[in-house]
mmCIF file of C-alpha atoms in Angstrom:
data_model
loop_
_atom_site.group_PDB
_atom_site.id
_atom_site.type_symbol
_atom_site.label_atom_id
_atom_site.label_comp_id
_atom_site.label_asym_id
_atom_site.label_seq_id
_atom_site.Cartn_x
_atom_site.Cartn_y
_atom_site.Cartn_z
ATOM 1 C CA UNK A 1 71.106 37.800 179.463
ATOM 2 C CA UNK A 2 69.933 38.546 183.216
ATOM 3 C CA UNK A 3 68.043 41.080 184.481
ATOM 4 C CA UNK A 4 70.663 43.224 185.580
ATOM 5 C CA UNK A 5 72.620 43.226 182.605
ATOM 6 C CA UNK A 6 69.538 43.979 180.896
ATOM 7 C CA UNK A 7 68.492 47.013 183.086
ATOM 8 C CA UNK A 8 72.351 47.999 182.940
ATOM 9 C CA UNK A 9 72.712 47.942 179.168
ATOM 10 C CA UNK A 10 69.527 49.506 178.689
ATOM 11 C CA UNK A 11 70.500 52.765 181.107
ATOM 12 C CA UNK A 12 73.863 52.848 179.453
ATOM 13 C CA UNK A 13 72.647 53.303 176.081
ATOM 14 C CA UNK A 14 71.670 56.813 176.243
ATOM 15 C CA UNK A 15 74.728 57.883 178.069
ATOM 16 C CA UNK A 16 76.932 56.255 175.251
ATOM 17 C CA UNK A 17 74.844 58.199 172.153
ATOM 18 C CA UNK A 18 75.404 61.145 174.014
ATOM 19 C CA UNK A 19 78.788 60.618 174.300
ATOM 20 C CA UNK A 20 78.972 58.867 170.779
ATOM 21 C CA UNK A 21 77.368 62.493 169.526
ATOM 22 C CA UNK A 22 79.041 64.936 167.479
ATOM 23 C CA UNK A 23 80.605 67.648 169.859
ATOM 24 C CA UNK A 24 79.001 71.022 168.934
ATOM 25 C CA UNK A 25 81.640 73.459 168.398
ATOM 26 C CA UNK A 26 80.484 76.904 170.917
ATOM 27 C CA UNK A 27 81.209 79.584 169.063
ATOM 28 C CA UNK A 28 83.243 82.405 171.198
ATOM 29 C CA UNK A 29 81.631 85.710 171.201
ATOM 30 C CA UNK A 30 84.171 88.598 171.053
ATOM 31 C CA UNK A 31 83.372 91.094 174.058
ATOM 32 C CA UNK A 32 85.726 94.292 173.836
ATOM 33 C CA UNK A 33 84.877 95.698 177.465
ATOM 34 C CA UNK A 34 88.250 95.429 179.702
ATOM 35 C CA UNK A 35 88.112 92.284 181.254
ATOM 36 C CA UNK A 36 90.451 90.660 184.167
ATOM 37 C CA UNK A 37 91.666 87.538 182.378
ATOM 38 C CA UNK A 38 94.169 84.451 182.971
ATOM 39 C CA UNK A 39 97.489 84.834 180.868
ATOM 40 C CA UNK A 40 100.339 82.295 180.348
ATOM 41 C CA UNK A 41 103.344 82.752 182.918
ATOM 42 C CA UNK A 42 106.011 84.069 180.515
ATOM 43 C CA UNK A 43 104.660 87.483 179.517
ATOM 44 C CA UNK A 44 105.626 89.778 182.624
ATOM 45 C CA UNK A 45 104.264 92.076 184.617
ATOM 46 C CA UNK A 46 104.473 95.716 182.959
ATOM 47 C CA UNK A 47 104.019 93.843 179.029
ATOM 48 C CA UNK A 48 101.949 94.841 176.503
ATOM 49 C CA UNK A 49 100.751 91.779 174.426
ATOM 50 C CA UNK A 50 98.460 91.607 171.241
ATOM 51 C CA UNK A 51 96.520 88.985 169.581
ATOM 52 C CA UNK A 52 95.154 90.347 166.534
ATOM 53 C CA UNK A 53 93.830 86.880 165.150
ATOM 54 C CA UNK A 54 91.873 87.486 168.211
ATOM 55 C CA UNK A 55 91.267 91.376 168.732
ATOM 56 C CA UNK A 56 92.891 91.483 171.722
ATOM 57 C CA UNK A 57 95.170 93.243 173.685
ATOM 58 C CA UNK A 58 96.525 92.535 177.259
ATOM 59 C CA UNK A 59 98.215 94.541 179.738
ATOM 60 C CA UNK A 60 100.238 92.101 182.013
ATOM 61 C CA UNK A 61 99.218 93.391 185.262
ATOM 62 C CA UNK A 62 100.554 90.786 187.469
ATOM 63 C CA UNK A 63 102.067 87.016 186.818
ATOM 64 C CA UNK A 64 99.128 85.266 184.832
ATOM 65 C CA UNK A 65 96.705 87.781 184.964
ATOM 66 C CA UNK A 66 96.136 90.576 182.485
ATOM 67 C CA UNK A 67 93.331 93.084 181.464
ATOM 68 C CA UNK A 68 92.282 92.168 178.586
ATOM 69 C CA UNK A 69 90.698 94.921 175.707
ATOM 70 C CA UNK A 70 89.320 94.364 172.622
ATOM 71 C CA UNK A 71 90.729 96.147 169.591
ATOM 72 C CA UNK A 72 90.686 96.754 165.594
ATOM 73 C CA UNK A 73 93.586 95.323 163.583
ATOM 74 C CA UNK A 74 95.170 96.467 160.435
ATOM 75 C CA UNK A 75 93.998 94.585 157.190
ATOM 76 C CA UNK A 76 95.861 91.772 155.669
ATOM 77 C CA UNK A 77 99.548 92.991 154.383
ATOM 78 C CA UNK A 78 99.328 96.273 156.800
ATOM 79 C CA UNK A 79 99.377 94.744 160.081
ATOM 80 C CA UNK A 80 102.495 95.144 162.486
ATOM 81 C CA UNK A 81 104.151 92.261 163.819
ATOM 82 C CA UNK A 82 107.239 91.649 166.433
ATOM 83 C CA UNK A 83 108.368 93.635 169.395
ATOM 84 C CA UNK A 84 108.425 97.409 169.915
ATOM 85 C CA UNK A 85 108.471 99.755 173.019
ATOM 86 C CA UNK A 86 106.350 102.715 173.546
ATOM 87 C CA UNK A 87 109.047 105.561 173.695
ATOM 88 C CA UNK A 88 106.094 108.399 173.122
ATOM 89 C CA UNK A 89 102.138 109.076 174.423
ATOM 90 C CA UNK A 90 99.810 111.795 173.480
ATOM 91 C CA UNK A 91 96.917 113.382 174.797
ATOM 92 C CA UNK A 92 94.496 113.780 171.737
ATOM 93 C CA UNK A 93 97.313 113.648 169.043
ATOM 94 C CA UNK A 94 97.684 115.011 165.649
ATOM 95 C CA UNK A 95 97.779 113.233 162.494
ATOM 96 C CA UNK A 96 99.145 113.067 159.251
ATOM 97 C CA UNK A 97 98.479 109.885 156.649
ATOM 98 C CA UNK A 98 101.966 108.104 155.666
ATOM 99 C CA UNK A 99 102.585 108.682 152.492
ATOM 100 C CA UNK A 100 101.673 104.962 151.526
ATOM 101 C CA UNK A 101 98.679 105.557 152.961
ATOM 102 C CA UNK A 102 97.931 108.313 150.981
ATOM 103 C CA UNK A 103 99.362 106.885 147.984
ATOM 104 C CA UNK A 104 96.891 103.661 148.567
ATOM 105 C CA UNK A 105 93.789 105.611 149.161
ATOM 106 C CA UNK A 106 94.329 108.826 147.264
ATOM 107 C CA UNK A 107 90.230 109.593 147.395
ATOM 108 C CA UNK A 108 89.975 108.919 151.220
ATOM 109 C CA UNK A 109 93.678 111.080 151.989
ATOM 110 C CA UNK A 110 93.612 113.872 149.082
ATOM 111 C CA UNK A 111 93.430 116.591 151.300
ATOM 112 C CA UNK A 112 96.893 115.756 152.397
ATOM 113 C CA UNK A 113 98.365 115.201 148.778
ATOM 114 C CA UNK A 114 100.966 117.510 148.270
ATOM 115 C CA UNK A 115 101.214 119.144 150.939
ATOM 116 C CA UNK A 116 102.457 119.607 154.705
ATOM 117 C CA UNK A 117 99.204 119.611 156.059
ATOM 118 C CA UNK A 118 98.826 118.112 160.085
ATOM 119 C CA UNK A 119 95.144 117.504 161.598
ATOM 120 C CA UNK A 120 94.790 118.648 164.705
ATOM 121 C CA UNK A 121 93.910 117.042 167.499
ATOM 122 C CA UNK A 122 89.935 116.490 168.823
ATOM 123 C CA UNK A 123 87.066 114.309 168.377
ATOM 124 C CA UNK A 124 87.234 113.685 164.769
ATOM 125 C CA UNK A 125 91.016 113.008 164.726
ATOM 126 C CA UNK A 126 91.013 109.321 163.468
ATOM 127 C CA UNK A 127 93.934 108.752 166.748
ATOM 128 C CA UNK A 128 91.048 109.168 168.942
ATOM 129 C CA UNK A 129 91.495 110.635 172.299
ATOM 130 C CA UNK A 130 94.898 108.804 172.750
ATOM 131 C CA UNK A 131 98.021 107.170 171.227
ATOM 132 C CA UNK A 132 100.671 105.314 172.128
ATOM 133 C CA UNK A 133 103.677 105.117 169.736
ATOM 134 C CA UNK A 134 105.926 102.146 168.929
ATOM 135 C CA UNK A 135 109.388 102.504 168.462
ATOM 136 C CA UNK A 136 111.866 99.441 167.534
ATOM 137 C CA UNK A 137 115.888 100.482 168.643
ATOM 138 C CA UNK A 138 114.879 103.903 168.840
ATOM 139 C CA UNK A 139 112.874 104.459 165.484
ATOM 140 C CA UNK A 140 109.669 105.442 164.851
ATOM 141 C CA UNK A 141 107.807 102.954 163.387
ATOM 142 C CA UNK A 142 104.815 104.720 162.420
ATOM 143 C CA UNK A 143 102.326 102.568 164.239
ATOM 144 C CA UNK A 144 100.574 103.141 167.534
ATOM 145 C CA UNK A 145 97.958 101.689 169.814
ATOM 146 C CA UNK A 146 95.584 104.387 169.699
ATOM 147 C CA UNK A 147 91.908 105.622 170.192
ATOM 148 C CA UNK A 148 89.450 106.043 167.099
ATOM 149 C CA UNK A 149 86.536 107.819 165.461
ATOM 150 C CA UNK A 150 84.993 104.431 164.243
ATOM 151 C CA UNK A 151 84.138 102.599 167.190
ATOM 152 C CA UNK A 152 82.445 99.437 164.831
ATOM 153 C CA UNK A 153 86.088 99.181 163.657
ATOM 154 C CA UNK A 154 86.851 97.378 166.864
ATOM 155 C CA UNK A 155 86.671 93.780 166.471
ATOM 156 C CA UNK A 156 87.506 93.739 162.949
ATOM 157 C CA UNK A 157 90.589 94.073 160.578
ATOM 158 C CA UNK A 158 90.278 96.925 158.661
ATOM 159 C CA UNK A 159 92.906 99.601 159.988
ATOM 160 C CA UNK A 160 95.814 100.871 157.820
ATOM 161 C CA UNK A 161 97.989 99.102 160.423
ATOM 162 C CA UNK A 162 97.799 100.101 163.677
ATOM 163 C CA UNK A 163 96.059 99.160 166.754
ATOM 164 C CA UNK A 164 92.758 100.665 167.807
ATOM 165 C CA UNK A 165 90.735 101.353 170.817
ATOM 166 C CA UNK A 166 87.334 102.660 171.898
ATOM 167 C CA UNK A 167 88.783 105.682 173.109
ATOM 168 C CA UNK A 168 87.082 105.306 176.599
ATOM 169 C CA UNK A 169 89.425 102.155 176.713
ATOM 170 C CA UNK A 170 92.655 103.574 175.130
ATOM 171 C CA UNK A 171 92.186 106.441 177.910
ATOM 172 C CA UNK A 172 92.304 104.128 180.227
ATOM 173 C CA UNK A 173 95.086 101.931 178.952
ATOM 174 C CA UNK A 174 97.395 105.107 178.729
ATOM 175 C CA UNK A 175 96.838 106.144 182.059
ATOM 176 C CA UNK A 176 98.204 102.749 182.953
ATOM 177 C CA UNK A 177 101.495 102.198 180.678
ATOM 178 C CA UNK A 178 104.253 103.816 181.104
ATOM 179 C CA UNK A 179 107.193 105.065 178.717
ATOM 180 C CA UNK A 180 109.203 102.234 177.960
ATOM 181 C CA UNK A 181 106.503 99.742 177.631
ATOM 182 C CA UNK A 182 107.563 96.645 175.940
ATOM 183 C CA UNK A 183 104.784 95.778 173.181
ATOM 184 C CA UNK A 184 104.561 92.430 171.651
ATOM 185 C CA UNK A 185 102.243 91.714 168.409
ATOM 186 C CA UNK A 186 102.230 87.719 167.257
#
């Protein structure tokens, strides 16, 4: 062997263990706080899309670029899938449980058991300061993209279906959509 081969050989080792090396998987931390962010070319400007594997949702602000909020999910089985458009938005809305809901959870709902009962809007409304509702061919679908009351819900999937917000966010997400909106959930 000469010298140079040697010397060679002898500086390439190192290189080639590092790149012989197990990659170590980064692991992505989840920020909710709106973010300008890259987005592929075929959701359009004026598009709503969510990720909820991720806790994500974009508004499609211009081709390929998006802000980008983080959100709470609905558990496994309750989620909301497909395309929908927001046909109504309120201003600190009022609530009433489905009746599935109630029927699931009857400790957490029983105030509403039974009866007509509507809670009005405010700071402890679970819909948060805001809420946008999704529609499908002119229906009410029952689930909206809205603010909430448990902001360490965000991030996680634990929501009786719909979308959720830190209602700083959700206020400004509504002052941005319009009526019309198309939403897409994958």
């Amino acid at each position: 062997m000469h010298r140079r081969t040697f010397i060679a050989s002898a500086l390439a080792a190192p290189v080639a263990a590092q790149l012989a090396a197990p990659a170590v998987a980064q692991q992505v931390v989840f920020d909710p706080t709106p973010q300008i962010v890259n987005i592929k070319k075929e959701f359009l400007p004026g598009q709503l899309l969510i990720l909820p594997r991720s806790y994500y949702l974009y508004w499609v602000t211009e081709p390929r670029t998006a802000i980008r909020y983080g959100v709470g999910v609905g558990r496994a089985g309750l989620e909301f899938t497909g395309t929908a458009t927001i046909d109504v938005k309120k201003e600190w809305p009022t609530w009433r449980p489905t009746d599935e809901m109630i029927e699931r959870s009857p400790t957490t709902y029983g105030k509403f058991k039974d009866n007509d009962y509507v809670q009005p809007g405010g700071p402890s409304n679970p819909l948060g300061a805001r809420a946008l509702y999704l529609f499908q061919n002119g229906k009410d679908t029952y689930f909206r993209i809205h603010g909430t009351t448990e902001p360490d819900s965000i991030g996680k999937s634990v929501s009786n279906g719909c979308i959720r917000m830190l209602n700083e966010h959700v206020i400004d997400l509504y002052g941005r959509v319009p009526i019309g909106t198309v939403v897409t959930v994958l």
